[in-house]
PDB file of C-alpha atoms in Angstrom:
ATOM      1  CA  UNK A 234     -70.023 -18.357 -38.503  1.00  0.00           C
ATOM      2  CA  UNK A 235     -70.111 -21.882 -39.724  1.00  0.00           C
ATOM      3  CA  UNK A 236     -70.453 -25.100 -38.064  1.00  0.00           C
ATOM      4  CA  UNK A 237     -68.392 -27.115 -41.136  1.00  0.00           C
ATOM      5  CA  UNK A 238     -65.017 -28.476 -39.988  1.00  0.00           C
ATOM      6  CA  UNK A 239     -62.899 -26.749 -43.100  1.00  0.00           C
ATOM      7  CA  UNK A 240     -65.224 -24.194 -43.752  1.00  0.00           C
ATOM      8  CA  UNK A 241     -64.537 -21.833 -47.129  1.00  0.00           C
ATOM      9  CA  UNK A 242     -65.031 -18.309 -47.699  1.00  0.00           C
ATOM     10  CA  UNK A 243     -65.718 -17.632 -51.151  1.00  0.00           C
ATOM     11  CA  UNK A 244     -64.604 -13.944 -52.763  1.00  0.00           C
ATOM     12  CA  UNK A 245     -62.635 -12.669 -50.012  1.00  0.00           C
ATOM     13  CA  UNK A 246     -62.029  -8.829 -48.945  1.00  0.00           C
ATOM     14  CA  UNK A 247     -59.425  -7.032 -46.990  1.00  0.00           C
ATOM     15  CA  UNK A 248     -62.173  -6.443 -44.471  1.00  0.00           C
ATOM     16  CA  UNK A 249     -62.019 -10.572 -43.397  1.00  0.00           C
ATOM     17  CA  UNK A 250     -58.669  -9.786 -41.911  1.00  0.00           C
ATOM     18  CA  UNK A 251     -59.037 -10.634 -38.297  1.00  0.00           C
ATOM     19  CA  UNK A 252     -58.667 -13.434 -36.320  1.00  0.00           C
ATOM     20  CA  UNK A 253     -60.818 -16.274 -36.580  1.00  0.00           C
ATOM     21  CA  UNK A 254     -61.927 -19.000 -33.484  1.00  0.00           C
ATOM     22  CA  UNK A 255     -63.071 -22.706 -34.076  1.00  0.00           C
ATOM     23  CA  UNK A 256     -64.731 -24.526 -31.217  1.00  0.00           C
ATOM     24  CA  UNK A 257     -64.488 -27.961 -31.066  1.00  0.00           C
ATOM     25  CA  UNK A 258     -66.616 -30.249 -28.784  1.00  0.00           C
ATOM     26  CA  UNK A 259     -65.674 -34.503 -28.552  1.00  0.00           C
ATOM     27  CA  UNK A 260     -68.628 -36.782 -28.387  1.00  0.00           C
ATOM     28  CA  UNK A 261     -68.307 -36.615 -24.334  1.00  0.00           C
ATOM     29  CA  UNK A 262     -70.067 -33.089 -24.560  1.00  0.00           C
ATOM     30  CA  UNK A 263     -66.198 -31.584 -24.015  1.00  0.00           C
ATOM     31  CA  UNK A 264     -64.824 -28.273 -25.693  1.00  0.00           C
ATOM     32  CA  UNK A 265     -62.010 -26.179 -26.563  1.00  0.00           C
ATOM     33  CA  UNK A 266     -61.097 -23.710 -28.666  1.00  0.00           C
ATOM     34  CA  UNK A 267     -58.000 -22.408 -30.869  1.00  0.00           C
ATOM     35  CA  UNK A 268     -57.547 -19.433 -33.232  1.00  0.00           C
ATOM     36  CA  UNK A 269     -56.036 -18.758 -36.721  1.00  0.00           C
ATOM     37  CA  UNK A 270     -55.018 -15.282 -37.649  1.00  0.00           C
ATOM     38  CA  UNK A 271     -56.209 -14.567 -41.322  1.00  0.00           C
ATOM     39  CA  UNK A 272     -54.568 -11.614 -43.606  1.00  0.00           C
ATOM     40  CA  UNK A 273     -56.133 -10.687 -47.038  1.00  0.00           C
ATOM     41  CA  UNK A 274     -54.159  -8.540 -48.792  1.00  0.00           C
ATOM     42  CA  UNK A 275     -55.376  -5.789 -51.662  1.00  0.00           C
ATOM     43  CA  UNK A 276     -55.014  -6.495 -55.559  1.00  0.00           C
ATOM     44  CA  UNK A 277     -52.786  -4.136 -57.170  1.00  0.00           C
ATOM     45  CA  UNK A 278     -54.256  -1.862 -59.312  1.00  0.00           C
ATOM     46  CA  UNK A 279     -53.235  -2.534 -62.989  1.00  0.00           C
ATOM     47  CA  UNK A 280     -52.814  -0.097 -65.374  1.00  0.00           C
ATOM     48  CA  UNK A 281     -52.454  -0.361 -69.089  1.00  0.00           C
ATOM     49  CA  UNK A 282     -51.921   2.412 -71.384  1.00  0.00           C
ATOM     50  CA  UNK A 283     -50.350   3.349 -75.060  1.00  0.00           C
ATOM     51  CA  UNK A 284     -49.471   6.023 -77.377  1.00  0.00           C
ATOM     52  CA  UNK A 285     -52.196   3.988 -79.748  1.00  0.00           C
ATOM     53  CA  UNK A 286     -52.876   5.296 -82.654  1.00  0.00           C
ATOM     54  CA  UNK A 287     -49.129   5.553 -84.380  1.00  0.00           C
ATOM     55  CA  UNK A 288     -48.051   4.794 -87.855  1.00  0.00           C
ATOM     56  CA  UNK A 289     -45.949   2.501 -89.248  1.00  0.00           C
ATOM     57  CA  UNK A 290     -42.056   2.719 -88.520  1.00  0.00           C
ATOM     58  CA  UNK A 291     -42.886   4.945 -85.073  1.00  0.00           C
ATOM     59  CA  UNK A 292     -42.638   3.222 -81.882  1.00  0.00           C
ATOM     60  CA  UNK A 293     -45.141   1.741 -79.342  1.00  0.00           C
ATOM     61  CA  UNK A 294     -44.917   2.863 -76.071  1.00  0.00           C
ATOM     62  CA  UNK A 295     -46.804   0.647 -73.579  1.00  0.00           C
ATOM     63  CA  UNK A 296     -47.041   2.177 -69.730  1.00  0.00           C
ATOM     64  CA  UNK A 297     -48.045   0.392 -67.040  1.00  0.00           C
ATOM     65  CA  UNK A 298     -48.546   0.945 -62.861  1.00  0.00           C
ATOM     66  CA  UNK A 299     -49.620  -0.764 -59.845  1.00  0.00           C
ATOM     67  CA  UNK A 300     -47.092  -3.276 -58.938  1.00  0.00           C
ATOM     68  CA  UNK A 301     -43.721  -4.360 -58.097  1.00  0.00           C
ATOM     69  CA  UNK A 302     -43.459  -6.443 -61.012  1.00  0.00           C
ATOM     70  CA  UNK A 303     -44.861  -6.930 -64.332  1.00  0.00           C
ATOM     71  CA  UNK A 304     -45.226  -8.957 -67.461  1.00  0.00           C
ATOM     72  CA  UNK A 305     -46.557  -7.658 -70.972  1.00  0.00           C
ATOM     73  CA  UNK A 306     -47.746 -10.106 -73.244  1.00  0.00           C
ATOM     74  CA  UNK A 307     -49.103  -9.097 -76.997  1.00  0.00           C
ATOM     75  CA  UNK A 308     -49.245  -9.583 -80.794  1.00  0.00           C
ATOM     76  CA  UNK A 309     -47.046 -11.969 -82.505  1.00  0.00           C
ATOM     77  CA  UNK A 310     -45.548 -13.448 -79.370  1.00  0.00           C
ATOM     78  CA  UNK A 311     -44.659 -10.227 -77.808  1.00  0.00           C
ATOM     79  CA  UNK A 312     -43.310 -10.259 -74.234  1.00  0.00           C
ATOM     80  CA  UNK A 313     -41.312  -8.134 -71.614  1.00  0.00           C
ATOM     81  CA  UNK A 314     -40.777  -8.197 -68.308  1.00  0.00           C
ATOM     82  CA  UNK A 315     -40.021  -4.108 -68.207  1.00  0.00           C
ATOM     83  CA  UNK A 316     -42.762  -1.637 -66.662  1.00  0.00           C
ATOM     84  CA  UNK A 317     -42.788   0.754 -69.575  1.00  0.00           C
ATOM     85  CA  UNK A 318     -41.360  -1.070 -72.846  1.00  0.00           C
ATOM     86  CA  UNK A 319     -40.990   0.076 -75.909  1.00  0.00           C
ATOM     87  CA  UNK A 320     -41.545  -1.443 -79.704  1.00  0.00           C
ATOM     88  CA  UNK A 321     -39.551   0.052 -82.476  1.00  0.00           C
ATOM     89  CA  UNK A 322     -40.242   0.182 -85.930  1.00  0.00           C
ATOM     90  CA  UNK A 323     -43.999  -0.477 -85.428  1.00  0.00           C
ATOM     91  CA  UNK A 324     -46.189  -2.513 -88.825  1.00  0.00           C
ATOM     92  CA  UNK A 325     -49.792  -3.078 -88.994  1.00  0.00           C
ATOM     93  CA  UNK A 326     -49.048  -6.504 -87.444  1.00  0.00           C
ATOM     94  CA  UNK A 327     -48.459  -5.495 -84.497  1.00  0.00           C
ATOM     95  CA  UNK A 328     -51.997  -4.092 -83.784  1.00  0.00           C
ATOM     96  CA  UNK A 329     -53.853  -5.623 -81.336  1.00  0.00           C
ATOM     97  CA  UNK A 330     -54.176  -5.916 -77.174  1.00  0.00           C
ATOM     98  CA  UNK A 331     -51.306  -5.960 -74.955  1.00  0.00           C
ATOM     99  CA  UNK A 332     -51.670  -7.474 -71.489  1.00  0.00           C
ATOM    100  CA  UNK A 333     -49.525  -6.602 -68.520  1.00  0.00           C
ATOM    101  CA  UNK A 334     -50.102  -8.809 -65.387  1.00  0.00           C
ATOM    102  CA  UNK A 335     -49.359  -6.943 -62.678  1.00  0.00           C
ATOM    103  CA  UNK A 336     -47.417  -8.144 -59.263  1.00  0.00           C
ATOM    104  CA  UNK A 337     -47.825  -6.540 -56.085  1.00  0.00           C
ATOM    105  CA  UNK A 338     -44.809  -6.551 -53.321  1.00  0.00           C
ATOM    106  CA  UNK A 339     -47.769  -8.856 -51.302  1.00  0.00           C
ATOM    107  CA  UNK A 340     -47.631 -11.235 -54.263  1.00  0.00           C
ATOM    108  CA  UNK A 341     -51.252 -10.449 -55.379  1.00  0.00           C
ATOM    109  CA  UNK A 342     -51.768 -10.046 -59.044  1.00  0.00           C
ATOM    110  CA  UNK A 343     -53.918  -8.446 -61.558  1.00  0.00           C
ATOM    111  CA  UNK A 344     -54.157  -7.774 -64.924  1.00  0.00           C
ATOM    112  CA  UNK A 345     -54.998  -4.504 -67.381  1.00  0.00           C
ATOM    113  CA  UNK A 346     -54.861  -4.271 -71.577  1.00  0.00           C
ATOM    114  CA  UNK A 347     -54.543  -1.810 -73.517  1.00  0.00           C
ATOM    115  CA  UNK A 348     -55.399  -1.434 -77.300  1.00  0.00           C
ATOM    116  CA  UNK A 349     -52.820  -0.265 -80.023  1.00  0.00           C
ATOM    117  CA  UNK A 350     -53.439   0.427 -83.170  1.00  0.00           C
ATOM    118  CA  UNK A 351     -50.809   0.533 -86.063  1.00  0.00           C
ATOM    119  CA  UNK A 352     -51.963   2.598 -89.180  1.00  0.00           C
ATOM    120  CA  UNK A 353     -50.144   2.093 -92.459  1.00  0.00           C
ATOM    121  CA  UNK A 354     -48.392   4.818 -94.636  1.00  0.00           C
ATOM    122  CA  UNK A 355     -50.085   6.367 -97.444  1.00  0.00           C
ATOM    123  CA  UNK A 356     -48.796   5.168-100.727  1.00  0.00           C
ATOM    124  CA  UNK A 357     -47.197   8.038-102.282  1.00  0.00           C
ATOM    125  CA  UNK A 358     -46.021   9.159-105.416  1.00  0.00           C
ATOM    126  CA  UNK A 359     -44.629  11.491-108.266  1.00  0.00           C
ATOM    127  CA  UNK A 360     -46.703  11.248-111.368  1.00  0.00           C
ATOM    128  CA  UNK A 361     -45.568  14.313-113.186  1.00  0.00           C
ATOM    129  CA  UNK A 362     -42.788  13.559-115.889  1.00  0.00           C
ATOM    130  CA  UNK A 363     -38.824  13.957-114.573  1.00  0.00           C
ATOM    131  CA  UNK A 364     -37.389  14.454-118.010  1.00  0.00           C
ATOM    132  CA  UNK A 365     -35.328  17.692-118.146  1.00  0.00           C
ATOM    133  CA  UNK A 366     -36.091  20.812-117.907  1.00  0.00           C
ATOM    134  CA  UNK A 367     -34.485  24.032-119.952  1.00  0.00           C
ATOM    135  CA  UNK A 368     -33.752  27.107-117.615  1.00  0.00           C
ATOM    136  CA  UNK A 369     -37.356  29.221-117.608  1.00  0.00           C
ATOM    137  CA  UNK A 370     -39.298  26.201-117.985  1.00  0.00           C
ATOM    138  CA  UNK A 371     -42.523  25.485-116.135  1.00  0.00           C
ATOM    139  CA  UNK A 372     -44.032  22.257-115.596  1.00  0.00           C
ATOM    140  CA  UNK A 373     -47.228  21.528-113.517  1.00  0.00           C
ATOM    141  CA  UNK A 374     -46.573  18.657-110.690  1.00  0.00           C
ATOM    142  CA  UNK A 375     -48.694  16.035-109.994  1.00  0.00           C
ATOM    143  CA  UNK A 376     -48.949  13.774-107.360  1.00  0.00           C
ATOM    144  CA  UNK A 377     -50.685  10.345-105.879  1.00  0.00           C
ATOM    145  CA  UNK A 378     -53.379  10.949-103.633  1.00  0.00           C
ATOM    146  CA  UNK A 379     -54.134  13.886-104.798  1.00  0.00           C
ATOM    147  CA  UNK A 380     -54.324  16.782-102.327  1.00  0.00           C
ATOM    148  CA  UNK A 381     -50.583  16.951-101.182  1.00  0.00           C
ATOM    149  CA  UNK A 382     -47.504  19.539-101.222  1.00  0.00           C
ATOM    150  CA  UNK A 383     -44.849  19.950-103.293  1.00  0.00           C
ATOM    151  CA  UNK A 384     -41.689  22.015-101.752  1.00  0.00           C
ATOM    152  CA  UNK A 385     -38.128  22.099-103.541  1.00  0.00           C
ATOM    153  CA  UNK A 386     -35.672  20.551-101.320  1.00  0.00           C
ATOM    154  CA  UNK A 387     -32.778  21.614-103.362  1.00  0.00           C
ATOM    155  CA  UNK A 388     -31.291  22.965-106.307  1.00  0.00           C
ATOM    156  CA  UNK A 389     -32.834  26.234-108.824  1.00  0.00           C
ATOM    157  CA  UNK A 390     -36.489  25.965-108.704  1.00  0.00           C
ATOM    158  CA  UNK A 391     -39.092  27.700-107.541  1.00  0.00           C
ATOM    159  CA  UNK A 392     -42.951  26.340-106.753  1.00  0.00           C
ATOM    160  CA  UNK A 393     -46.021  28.506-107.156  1.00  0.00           C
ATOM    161  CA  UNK A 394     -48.790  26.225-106.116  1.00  0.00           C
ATOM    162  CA  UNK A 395     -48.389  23.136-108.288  1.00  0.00           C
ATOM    163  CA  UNK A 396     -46.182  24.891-110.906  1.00  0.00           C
ATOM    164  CA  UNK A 397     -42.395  24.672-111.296  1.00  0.00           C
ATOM    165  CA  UNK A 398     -40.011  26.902-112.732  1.00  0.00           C
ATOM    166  CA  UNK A 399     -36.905  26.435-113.467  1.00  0.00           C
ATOM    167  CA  UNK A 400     -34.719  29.385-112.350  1.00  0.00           C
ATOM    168  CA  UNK A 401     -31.005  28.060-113.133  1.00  0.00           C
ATOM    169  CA  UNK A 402     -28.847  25.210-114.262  1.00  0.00           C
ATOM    170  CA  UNK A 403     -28.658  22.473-111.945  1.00  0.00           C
ATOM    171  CA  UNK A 404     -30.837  19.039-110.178  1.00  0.00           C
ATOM    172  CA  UNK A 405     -33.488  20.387-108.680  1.00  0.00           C
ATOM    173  CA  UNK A 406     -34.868  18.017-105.902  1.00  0.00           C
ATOM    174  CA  UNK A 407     -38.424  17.705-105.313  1.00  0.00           C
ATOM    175  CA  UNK A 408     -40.488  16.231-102.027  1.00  0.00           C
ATOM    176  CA  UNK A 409     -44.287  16.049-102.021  1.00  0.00           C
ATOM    177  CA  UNK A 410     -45.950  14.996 -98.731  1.00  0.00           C
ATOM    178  CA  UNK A 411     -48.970  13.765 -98.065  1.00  0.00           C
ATOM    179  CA  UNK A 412     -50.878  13.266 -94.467  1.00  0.00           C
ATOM    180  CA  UNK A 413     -53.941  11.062 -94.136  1.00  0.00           C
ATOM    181  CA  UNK A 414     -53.441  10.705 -90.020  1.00  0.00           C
ATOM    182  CA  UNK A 415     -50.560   8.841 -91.210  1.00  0.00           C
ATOM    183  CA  UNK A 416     -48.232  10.980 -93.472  1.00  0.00           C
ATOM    184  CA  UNK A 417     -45.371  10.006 -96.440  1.00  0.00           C
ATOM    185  CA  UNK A 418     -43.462  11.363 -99.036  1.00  0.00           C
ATOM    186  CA  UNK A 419     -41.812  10.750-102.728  1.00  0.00           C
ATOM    187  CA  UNK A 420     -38.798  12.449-103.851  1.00  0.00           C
ATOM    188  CA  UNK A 421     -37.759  13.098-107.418  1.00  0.00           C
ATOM    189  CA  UNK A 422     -35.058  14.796-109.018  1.00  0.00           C
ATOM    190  CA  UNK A 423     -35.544  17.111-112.253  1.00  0.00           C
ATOM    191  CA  UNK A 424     -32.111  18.429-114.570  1.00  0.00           C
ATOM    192  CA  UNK A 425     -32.431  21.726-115.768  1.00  0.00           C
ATOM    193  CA  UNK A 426     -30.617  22.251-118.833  1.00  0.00           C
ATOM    194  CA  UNK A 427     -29.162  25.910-120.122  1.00  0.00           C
ATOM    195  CA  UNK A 428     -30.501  26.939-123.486  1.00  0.00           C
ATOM    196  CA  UNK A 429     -28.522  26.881-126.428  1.00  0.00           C
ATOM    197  CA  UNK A 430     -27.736  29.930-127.791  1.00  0.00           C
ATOM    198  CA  UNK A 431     -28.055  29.768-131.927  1.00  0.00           C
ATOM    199  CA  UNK A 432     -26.095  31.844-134.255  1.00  0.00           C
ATOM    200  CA  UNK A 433     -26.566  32.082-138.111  1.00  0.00           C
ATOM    201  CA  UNK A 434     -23.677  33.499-138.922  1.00  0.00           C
ATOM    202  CA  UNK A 435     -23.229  37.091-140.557  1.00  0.00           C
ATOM    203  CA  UNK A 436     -25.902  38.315-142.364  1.00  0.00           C
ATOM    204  CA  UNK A 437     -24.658  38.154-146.755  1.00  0.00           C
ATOM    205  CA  UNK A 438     -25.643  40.362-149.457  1.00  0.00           C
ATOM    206  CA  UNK A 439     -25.342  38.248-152.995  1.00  0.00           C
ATOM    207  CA  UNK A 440     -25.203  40.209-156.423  1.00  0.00           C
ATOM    208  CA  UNK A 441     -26.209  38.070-159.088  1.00  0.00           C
ATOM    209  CA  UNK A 442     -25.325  34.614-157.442  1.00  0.00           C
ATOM    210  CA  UNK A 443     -28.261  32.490-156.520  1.00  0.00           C
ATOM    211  CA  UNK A 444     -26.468  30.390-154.545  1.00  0.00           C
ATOM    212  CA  UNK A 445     -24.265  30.586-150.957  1.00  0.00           C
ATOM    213  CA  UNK A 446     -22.826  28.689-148.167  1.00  0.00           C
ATOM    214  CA  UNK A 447     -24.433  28.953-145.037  1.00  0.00           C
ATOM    215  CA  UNK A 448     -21.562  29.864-142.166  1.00  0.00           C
ATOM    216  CA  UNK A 449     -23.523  29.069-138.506  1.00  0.00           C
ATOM    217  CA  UNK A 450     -21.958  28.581-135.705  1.00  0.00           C
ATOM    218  CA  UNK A 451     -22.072  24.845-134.071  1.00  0.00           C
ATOM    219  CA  UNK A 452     -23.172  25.060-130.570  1.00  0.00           C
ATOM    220  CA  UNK A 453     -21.341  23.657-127.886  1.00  0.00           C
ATOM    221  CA  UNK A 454     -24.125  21.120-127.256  1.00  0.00           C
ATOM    222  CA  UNK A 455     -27.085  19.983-128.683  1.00  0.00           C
ATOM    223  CA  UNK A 456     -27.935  20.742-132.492  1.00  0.00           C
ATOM    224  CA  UNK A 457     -28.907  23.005-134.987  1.00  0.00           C
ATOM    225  CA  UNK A 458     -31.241  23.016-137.758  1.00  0.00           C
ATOM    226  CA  UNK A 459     -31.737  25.405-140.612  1.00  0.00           C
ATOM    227  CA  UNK A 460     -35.628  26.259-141.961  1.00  0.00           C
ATOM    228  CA  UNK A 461     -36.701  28.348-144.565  1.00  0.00           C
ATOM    229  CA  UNK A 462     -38.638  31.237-143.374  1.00  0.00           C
ATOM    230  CA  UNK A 463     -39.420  33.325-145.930  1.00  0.00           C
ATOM    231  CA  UNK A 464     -38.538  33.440-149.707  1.00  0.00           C
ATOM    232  CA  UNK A 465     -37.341  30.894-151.659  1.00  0.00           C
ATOM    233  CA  UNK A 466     -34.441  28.314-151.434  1.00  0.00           C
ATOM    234  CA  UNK A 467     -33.085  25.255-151.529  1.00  0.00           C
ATOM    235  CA  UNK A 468     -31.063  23.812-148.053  1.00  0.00           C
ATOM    236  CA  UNK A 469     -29.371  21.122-149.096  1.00  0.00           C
ATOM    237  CA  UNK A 470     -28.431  19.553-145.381  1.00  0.00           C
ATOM    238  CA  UNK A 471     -30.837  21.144-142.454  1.00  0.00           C
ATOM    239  CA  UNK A 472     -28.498  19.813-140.033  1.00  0.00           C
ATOM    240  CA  UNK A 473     -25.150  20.891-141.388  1.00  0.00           C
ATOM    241  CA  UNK A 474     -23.843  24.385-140.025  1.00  0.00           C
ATOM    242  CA  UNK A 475     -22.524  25.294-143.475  1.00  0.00           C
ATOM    243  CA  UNK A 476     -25.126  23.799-145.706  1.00  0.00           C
ATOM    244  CA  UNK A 477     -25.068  24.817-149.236  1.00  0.00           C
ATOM    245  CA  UNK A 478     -28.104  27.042-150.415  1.00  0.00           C
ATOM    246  CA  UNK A 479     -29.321  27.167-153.791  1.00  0.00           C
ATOM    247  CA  UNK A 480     -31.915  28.051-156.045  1.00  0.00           C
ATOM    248  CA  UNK A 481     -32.538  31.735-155.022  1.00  0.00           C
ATOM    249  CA  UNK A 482     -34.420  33.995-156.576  1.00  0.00           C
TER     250      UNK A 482
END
């Protein structure tokens, strides 16, 4: 009830629907009366939700309900008209609250956030060497952080743990992974090498003669080099497959 001419009802409910009856009376004592019908129609209710937390380069996906129409609004200017949109190629930037305003078929509105968070990748890397490798070899792997796996993605290796061996010739390809809720990897690519095989040449018997020319056989890559490992001897060129040798005794 109120005896105001424009009365207001503040914070209205659906249960004020109903009809409502003003009586007027003139100065001369006289009345009458006349009705308004009044309809207050229910808020929608918003909902906001995400696949918060993802890392970076996965995609946001923001769901909403509630309404006939709707109208996200977020980080960096962000805005769509879609119920359910979706952000690719999510970045730290991106992080923050995402508001959908909500529109009923009545035309009421309401609003709902949600929070997303975008975690960054790891920085990851290979910090054992990538020089060559001869077939046989081992090498122990390292990475950066610490605590991740190596697995061969290719090629003729073989990992026990942390250690590598070569098993062939070839590239072998490396991956090492690391997850810290977000998860990356570094790649690297190791050549195994075959190993030379070295020939001396036929063994000589010398009568007399203190000197000889040595008769190796040059490999078909790589080098050769001659040592003196027992007795006495002078090799004139180390490097040369058919080095002279003097001074024997």
């Amino acid at each position: 009830t109120s005896n105001k001419q424009n009365p207001s009802i503040n914070t209205s409910k659906t249960d004020m629907t109903g009809t409502y009856t003003v009586i007027v009376t003139a100065a001369n004592g006289c009345m009458v009366t006349n009705t308004t019908s009044v309809l207050i129609n229910p808020l929608p209710i918003a909902i906001a939700e995400s696949n918060s937390p993802v890392c970076t380069g996965n995609t946001i996906i923001l769901t909403s309900s509630g309404g006939a129409n709707y109208n996200w609004k977020g980080p960096n200017g962000f805005t769509n008209t879609t119920q359910n949109p979706s952000i690719l190629n999510a970045d730290p930037t991106m992080s923050g609250s995402y508001t959908v305003t909500v529109t009923a078929s009545n035309g009421c509105i309401a609003t709902a956030s949600a929070k997303v968070t975008v975690n960054a990748l790891p920085l990851v890397s290979i910090t054992s060497r990538s020089s060559p490798l001869c077939v046989n070899d081992q090498q122990t792997l390292t990475g950066n952080p610490a605590g991740g796996t190596f697995i061969v993605t290719g090629g003729p290796g073989n990992i026990y743990g942390n250690v590598l061996s070569a098993t062939g010739i070839g590239n072998i390809n490396l991956e090492y992974s690391y997850n810290n809720i977000c998860s990356n990897t570094a790649k690297q690519s190791i050549i195994v090498n075959d190993k030379p095989v070295a020939v001396a040449g036929s063994d000589q018997e010398l009568k007399c003669t203190f000197e000889t020319q040595m008769e190796a056989e040059l490999p078909s890559f790589g080098t050769g080099e001659w040592s003196l490992v027992s007795g006495s001897g002078k090799i004139w060129d180390i490097r040369s497959s058919t080095s002279r040798l003097t001074e024997l005794s």
